PDB file of C-alpha atoms in Angstrom:
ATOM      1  CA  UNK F 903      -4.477   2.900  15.752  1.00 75.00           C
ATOM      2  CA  UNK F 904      -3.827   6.088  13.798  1.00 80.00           C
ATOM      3  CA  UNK F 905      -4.331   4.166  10.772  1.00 81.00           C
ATOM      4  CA  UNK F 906      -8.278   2.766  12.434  1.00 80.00           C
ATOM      5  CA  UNK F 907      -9.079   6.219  13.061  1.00 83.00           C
ATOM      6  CA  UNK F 908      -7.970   7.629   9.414  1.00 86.00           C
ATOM      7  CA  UNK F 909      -9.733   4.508   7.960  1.00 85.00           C
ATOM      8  CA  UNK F 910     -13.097   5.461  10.477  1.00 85.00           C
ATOM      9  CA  UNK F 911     -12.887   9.012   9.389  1.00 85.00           C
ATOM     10  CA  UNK F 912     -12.860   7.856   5.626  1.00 86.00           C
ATOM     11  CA  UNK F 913     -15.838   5.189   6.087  1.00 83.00           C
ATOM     12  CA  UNK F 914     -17.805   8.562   7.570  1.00 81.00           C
ATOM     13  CA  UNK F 915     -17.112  10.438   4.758  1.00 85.00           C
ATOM     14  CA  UNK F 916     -18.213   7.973   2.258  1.00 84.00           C
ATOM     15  CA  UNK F 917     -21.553   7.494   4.050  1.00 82.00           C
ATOM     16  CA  UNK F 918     -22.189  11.001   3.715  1.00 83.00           C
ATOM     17  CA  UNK F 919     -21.078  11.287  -0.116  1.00 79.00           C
ATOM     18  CA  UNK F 920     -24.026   8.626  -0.315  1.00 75.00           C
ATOM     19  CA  UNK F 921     -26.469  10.858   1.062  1.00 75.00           C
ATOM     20  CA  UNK F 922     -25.010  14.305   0.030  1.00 73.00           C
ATOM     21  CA  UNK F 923     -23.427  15.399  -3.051  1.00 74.00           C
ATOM     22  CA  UNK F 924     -23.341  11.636  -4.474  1.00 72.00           C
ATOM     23  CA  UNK F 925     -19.924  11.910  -5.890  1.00 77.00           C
ATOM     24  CA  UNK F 926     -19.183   8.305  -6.153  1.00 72.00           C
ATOM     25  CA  UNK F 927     -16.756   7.597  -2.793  1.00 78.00           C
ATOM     26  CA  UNK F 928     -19.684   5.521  -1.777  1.00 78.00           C
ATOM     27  CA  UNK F 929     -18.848   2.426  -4.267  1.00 82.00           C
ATOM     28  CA  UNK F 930     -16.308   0.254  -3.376  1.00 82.00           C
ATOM     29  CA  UNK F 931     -13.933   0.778  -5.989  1.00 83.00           C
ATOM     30  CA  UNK F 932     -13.287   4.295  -5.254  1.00 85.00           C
ATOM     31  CA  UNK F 933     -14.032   3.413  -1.107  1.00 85.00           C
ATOM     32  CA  UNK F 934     -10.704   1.053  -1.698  1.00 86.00           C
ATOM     33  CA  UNK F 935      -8.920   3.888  -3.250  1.00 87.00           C
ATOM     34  CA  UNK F 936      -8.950   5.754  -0.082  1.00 85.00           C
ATOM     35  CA  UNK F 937      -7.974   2.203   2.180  1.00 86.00           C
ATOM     36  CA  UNK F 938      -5.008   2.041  -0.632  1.00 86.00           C
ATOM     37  CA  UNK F 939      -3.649   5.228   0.114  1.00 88.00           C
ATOM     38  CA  UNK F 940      -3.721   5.328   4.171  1.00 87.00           C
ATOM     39  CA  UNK F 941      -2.619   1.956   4.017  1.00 83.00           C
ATOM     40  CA  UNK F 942       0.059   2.360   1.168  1.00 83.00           C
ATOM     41  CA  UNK F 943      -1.218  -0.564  -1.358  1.00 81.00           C
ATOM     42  CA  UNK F 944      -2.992   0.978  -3.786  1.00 87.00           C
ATOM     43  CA  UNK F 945      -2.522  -2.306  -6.018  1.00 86.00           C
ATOM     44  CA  UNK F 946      -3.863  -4.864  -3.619  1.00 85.00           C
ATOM     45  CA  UNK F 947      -6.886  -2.194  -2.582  1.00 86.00           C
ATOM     46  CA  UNK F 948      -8.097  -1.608  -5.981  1.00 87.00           C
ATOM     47  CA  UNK F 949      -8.102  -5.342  -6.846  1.00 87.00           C
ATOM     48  CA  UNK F 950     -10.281  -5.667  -3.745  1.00 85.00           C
ATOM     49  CA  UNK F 951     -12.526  -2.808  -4.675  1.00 84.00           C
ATOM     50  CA  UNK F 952     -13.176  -4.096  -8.274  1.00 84.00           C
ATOM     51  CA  UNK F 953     -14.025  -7.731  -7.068  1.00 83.00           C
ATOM     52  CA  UNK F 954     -16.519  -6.068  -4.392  1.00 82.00           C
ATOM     53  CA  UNK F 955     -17.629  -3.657  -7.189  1.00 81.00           C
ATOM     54  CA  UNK F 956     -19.025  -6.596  -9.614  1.00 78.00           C
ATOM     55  CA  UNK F 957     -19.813  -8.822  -6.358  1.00 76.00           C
ATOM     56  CA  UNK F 958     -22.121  -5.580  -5.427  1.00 76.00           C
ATOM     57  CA  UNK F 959     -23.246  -4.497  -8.741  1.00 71.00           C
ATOM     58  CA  UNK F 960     -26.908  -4.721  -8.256  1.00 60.00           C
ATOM     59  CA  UNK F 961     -27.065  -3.919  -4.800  1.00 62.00           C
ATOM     60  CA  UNK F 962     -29.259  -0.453  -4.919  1.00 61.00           C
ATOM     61  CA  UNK F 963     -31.496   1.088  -2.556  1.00 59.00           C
ATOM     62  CA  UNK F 964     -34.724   0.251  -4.130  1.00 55.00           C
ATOM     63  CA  UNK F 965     -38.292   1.676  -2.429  1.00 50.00           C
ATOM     64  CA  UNK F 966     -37.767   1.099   1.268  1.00 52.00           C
ATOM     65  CA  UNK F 967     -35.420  -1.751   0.919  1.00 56.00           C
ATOM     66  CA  UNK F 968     -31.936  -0.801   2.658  1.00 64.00           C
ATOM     67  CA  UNK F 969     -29.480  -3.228   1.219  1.00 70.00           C
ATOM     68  CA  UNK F 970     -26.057  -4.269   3.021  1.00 76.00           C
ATOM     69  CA  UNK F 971     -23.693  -1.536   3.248  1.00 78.00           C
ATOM     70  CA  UNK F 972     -21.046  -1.938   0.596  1.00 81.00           C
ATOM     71  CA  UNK F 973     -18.898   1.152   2.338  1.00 82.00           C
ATOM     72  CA  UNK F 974     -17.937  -0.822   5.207  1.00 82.00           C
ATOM     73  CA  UNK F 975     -18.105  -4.285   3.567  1.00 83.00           C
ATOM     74  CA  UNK F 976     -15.368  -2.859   1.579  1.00 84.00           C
ATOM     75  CA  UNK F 977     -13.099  -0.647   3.669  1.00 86.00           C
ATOM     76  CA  UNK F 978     -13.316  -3.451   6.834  1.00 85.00           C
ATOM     77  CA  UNK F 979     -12.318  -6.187   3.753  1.00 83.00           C
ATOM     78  CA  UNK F 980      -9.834  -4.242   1.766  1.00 85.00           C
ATOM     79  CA  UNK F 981      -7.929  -2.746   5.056  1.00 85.00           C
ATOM     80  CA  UNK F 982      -7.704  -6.403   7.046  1.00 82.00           C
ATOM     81  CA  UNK F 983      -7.005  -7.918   3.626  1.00 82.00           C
ATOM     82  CA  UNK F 984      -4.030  -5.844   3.299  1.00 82.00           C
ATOM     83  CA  UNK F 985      -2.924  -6.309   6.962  1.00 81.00           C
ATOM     84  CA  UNK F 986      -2.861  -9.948   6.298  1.00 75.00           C
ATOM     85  CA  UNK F 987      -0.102  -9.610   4.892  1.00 71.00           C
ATOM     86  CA  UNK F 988      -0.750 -12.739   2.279  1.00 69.00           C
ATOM     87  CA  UNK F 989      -0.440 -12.663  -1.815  1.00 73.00           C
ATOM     88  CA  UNK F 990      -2.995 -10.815  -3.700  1.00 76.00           C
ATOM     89  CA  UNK F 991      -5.592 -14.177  -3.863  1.00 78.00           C
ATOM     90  CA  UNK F 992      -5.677 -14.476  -0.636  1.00 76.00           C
ATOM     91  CA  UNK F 993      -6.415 -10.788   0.406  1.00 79.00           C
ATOM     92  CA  UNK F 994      -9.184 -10.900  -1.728  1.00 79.00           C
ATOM     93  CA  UNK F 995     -10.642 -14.207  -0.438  1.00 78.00           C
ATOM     94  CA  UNK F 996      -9.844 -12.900   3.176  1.00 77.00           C
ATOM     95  CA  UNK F 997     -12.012  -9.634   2.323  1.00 80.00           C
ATOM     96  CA  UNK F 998     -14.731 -11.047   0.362  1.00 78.00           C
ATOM     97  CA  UNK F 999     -14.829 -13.309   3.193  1.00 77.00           C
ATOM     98  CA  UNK F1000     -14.804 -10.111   5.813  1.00 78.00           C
ATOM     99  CA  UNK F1001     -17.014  -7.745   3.682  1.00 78.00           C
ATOM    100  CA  UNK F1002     -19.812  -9.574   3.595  1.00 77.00           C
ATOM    101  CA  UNK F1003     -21.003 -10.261   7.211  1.00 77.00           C
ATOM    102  CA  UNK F1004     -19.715  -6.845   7.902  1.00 78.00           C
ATOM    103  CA  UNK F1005     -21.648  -5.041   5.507  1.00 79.00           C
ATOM    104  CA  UNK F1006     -24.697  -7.147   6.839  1.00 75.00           C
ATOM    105  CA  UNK F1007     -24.103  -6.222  10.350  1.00 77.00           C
ATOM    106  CA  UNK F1008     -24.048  -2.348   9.594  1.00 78.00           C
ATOM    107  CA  UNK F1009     -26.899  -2.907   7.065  1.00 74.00           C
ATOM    108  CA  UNK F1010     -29.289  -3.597  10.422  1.00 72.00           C
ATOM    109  CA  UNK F1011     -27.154  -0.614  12.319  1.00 77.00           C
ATOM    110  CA  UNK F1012     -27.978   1.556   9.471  1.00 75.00           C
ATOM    111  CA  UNK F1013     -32.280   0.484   9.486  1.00 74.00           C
ATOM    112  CA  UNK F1014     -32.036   1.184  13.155  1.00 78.00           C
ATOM    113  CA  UNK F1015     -30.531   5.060  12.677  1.00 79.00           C
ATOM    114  CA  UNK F1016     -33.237   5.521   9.951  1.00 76.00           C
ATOM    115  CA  UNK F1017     -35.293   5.023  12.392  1.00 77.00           C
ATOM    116  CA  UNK F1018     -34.744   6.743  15.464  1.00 78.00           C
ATOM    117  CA  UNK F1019     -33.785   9.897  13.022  1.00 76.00           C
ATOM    118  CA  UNK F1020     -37.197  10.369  12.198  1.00 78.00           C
ATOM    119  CA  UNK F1021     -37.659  11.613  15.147  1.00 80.00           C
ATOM    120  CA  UNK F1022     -35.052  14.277  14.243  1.00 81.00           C
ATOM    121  CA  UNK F1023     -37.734  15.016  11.109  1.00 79.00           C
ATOM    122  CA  UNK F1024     -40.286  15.883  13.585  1.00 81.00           C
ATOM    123  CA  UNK F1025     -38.195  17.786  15.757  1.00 82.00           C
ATOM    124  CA  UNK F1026     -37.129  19.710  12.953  1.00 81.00           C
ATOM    125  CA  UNK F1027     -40.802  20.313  11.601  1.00 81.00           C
ATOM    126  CA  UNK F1028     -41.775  21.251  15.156  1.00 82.00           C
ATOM    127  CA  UNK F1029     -38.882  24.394  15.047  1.00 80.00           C
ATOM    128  CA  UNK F1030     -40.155  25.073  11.290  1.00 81.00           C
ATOM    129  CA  UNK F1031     -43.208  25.888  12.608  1.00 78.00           C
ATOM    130  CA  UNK F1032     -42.884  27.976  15.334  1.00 80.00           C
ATOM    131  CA  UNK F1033     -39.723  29.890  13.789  1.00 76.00           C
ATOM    132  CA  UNK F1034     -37.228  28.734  15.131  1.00 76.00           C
ATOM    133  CA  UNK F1035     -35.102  27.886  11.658  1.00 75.00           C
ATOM    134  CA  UNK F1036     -31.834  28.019  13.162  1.00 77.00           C
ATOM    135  CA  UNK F1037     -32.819  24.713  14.745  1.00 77.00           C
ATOM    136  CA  UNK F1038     -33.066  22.645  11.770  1.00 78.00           C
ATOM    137  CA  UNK F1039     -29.572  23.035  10.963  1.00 78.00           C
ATOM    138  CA  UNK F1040     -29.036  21.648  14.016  1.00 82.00           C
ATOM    139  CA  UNK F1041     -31.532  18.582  13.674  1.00 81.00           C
ATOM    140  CA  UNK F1042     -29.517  18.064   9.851  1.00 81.00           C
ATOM    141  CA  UNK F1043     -25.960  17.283  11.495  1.00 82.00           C
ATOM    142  CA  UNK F1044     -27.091  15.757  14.507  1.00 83.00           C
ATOM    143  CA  UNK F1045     -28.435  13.251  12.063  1.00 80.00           C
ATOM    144  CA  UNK F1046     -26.123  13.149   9.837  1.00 81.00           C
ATOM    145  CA  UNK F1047     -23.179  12.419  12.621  1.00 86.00           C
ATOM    146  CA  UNK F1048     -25.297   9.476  13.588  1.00 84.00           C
ATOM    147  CA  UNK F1049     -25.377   8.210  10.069  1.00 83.00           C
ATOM    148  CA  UNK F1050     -21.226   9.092   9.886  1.00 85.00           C
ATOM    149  CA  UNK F1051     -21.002   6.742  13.108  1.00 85.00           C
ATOM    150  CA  UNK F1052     -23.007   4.002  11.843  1.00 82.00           C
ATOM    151  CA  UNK F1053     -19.915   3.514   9.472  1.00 84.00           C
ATOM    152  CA  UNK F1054     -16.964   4.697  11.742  1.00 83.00           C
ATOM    153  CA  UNK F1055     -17.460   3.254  14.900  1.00 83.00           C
ATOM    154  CA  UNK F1056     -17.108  -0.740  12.983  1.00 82.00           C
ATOM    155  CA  UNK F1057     -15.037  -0.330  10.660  1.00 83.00           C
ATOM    156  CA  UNK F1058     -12.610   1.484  13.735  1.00 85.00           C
ATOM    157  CA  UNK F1059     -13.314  -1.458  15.965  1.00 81.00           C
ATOM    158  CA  UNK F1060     -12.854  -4.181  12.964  1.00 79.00           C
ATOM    159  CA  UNK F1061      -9.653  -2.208  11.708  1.00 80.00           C
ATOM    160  CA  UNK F1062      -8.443  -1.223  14.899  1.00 79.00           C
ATOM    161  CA  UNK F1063      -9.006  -4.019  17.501  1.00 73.00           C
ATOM    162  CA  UNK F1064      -8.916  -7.072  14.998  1.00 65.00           C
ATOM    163  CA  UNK F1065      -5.791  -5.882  13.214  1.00 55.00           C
ATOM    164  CA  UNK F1066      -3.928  -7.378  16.098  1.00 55.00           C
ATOM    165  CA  UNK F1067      -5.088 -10.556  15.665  1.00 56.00           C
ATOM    166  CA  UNK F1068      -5.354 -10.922  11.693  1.00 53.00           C
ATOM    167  CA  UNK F1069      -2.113 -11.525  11.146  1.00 53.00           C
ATOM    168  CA  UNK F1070      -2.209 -14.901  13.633  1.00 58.00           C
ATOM    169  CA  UNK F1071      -5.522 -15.520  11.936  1.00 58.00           C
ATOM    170  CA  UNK F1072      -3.797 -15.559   8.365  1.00 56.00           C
ATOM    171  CA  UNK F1073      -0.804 -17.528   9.554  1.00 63.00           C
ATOM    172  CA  UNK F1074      -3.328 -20.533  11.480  1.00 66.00           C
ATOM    173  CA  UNK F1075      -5.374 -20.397   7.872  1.00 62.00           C
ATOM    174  CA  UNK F1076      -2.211 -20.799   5.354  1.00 61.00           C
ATOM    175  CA  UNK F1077      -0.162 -23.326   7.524  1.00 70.00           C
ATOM    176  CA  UNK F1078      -3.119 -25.467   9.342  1.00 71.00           C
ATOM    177  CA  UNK F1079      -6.229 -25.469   7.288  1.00 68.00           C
ATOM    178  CA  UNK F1080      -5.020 -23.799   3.694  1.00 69.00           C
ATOM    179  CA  UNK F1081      -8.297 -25.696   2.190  1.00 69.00           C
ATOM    180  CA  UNK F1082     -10.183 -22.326   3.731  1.00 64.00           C
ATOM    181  CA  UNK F1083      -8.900 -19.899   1.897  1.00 60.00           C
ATOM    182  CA  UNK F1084      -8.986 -21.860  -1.479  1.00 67.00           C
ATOM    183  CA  UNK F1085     -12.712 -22.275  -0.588  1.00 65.00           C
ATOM    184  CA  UNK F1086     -12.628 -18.678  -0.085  1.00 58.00           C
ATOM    185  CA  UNK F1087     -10.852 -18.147  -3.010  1.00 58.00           C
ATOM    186  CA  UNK F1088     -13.414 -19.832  -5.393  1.00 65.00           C
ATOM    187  CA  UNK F1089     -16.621 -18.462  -4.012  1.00 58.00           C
ATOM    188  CA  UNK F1090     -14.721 -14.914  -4.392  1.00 55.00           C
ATOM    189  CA  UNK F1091     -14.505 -15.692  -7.769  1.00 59.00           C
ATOM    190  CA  UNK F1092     -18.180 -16.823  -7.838  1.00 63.00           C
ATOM    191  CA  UNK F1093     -19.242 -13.457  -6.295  1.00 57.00           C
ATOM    192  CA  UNK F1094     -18.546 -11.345  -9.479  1.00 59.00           C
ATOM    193  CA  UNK F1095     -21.126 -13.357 -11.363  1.00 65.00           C
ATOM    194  CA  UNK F1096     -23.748 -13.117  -8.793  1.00 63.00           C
ATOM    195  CA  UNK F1097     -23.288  -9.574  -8.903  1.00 58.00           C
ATOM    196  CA  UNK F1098     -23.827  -9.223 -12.335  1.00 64.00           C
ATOM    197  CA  UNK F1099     -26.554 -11.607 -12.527  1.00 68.00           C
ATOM    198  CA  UNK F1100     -28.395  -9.360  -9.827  1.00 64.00           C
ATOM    199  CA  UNK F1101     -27.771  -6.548 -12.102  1.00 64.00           C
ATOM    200  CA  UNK F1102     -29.262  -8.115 -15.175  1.00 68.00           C
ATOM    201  CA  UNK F1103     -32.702  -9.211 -13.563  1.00 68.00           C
ATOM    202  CA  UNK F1104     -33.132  -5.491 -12.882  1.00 62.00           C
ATOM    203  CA  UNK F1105     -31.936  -4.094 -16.585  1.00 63.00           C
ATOM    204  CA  UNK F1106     -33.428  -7.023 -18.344  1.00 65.00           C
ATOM    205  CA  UNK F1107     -36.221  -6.111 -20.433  1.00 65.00           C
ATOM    206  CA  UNK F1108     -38.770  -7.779 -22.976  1.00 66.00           C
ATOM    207  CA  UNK F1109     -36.015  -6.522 -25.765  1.00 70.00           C
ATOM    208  CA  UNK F1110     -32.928  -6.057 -23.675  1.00 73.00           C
ATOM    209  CA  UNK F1111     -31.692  -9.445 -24.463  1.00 76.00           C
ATOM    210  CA  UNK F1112     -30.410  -8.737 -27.613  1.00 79.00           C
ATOM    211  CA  UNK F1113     -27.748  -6.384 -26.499  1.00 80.00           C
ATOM    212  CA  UNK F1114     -26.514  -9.011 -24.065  1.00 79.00           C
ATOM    213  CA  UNK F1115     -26.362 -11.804 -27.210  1.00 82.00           C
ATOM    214  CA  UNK F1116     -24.375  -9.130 -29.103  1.00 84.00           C
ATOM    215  CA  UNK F1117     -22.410  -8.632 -26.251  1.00 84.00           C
ATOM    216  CA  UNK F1118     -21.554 -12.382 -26.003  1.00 83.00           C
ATOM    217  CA  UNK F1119     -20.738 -13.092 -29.597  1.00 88.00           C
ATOM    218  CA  UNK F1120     -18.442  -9.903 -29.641  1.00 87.00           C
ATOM    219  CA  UNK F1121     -16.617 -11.114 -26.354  1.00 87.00           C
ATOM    220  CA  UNK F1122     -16.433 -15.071 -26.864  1.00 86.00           C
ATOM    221  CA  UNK F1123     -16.147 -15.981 -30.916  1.00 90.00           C
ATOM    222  CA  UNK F1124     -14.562 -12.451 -32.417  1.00 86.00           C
ATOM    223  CA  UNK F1125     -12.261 -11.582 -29.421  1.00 88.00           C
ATOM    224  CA  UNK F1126     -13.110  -8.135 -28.902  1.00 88.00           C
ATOM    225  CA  UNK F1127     -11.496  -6.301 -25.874  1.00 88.00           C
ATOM    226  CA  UNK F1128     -13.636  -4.254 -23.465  1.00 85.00           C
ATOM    227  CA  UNK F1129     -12.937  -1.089 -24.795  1.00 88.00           C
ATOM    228  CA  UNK F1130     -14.390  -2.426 -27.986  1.00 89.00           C
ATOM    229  CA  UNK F1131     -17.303  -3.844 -26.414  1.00 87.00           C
ATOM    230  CA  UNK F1132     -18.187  -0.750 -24.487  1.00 87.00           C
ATOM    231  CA  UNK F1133     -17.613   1.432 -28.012  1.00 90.00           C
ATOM    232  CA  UNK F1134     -19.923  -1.304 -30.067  1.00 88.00           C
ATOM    233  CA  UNK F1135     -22.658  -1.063 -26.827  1.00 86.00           C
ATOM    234  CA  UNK F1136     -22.881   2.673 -26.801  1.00 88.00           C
ATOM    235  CA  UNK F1137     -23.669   3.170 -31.168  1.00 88.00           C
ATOM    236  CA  UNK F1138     -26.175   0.385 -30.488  1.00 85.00           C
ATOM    237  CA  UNK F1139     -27.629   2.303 -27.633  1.00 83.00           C
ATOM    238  CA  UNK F1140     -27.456   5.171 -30.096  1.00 86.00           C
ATOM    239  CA  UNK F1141     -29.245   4.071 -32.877  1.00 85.00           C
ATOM    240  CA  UNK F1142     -31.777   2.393 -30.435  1.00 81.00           C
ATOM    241  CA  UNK F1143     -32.774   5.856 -28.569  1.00 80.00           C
ATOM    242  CA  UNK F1144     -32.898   7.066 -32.581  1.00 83.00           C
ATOM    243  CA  UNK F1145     -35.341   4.313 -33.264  1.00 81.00           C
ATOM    244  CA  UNK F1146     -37.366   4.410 -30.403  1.00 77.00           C
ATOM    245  CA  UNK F1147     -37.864   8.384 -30.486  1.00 75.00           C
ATOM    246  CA  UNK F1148     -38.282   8.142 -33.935  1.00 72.00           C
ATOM    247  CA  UNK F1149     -41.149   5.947 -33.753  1.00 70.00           C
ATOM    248  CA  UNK F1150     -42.655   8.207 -30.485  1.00 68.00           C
ATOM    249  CA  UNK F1151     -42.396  11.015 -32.907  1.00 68.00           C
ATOM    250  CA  UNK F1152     -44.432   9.932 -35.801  1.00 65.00           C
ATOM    251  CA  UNK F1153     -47.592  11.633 -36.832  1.00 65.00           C
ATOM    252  CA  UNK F1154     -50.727  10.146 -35.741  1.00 59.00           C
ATOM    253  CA  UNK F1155     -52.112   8.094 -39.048  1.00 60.00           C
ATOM    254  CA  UNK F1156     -55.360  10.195 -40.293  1.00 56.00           C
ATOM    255  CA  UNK F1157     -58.716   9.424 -39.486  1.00 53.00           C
ATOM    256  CA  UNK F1158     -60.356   8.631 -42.987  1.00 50.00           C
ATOM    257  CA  UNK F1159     -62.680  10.707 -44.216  1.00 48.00           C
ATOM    258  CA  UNK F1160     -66.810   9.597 -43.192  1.00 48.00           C
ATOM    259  CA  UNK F1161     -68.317   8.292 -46.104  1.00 49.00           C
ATOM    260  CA  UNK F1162     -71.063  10.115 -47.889  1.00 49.00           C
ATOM    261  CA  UNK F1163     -74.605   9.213 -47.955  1.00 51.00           C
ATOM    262  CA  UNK F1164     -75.834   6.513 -50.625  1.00 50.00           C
ATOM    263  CA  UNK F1165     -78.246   9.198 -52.316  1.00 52.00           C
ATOM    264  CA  UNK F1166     -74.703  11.887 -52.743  1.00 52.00           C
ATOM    265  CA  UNK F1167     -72.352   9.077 -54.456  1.00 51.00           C
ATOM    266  CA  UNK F1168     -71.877   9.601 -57.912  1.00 50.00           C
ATOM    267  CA  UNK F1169     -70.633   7.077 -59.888  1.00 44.00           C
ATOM    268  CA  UNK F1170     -69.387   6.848 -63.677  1.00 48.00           C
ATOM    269  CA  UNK F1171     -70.900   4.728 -66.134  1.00 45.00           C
TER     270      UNK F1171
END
């Protein structure tokens, strides 16, 4: 239970890097990080993360759109994923597999807070205006516990209460119905792509396309590693921003000069 309430405590904290100083805990390869380290795995959580990371690339917050909430999609997955106790495949399966409904059901507890908290807005614009200023400090954490709990309470109750029966869980789907977690398995696999396909339609522009063929031919025909990749992407993003601002920054063509009047011409004979 210690280990629930440590795991809670972390969710909370990564919901309020996402609306506070934005230092990254909020993505799922660094929200594993922390799952690794109260639940001593580091290898198996980071492998989680970076699957949920690609399967969750394009998932932004986008107008009023709130999207599924990746925190405790990926600290409920990673932590039961390492209680299961199986081989690395099948953590992941069993947490892509967890994640996802999870971070669906908090997505409609989070639209519900945003809601009733703009009553805290009021509230607070209310003590604004007659002076009271002390009171919108207390209208800021009041709402931002109820945003902390929107992640804690689940992920306590899915880490906490359901660790107790994972393990059976695990054992039923290896010895009775393995065919469950291979299925798992493959669509985990599958998720990475989706992610990244989500992420294209965004970045995809008229002239983007390019960059992604170069990309290709690097990766597939001349067997370039990452690193290489990444290096080759960022001196064509260079020389493209050079380009581009050098053709924002050319001097307006001049107007030509208005003819004269037939009767002022002068011509040589």
């Amino acid at each position: 239970m210690l280990q629930a309430l440590l795991l809670a405590i972390w969710a909370g904290l990564c919901t309020w890097d996402q609306f506070g100083p934005h230092l990254g805990f909020r993505k799922p390869l660094l929200a594993s990080v922390g799952v690794g380290i109260i639940l001593g795995d580091m290898t198996t959580a980071i492998m989680i993360g970076a699957t949920m990371e690609l399967m969750w690339l394009g998932v932004n917050n986008i107008g009023a759109y709130v999207p599924p909430d990746v925190i405790s999609g990926t600290i409920v997955g990673a932590a039961l994923g390492i209680m299961g106790g199986g081989d690395t495949a099948s953590a992941i399966a069993l947490a892509v597999a967890i994640g996802i409904p999870t971070a669906t059901l908090v997505q409609q507890l989070n639209i519900l807070v945003m809601t009733t908290n703009v009553s805290l807005v009021h509230a607070a614009d209310k003590a604004v205006e007659s002076g009271k200023f002390n009171a919108v400090n207390k209208y800021f954490w009041t709402g931002a516990f109820c945003f902390f709990l929107t992640r804690a309470v689940p992920v306590f109750i899915a880490t906490g209460i359901g660790s107790f029966v994972i393990e059976d869980i695990m054992n039923f789907l290896q010895t009775q119905v393995p065919w469950v977690l291979s299925g798992f398995s493959t669509a985990g696999g599958m998720m990475p792509a989706v992610g990244l396909a989500m992420l294209l339609t965004m970045m995809m522009k008229k002239n983007m396309w390019i960059f992604l063929l170069l990309g290709f031919v690097l990766a597939a025909f001349l067997n370039v590693p990452t690193v290489g990749i990444a290096l080759a992407a960022c001196a064509a993003a260079g020389i493209w921003d050079v380009i581009t601002e050098g053709q924002k920054n050319q001097p307006a063509p001049a107007v030509a000069a208005a003819g004269s009047d037939d009767d002022d011409e002068e011509y040589d004979l």
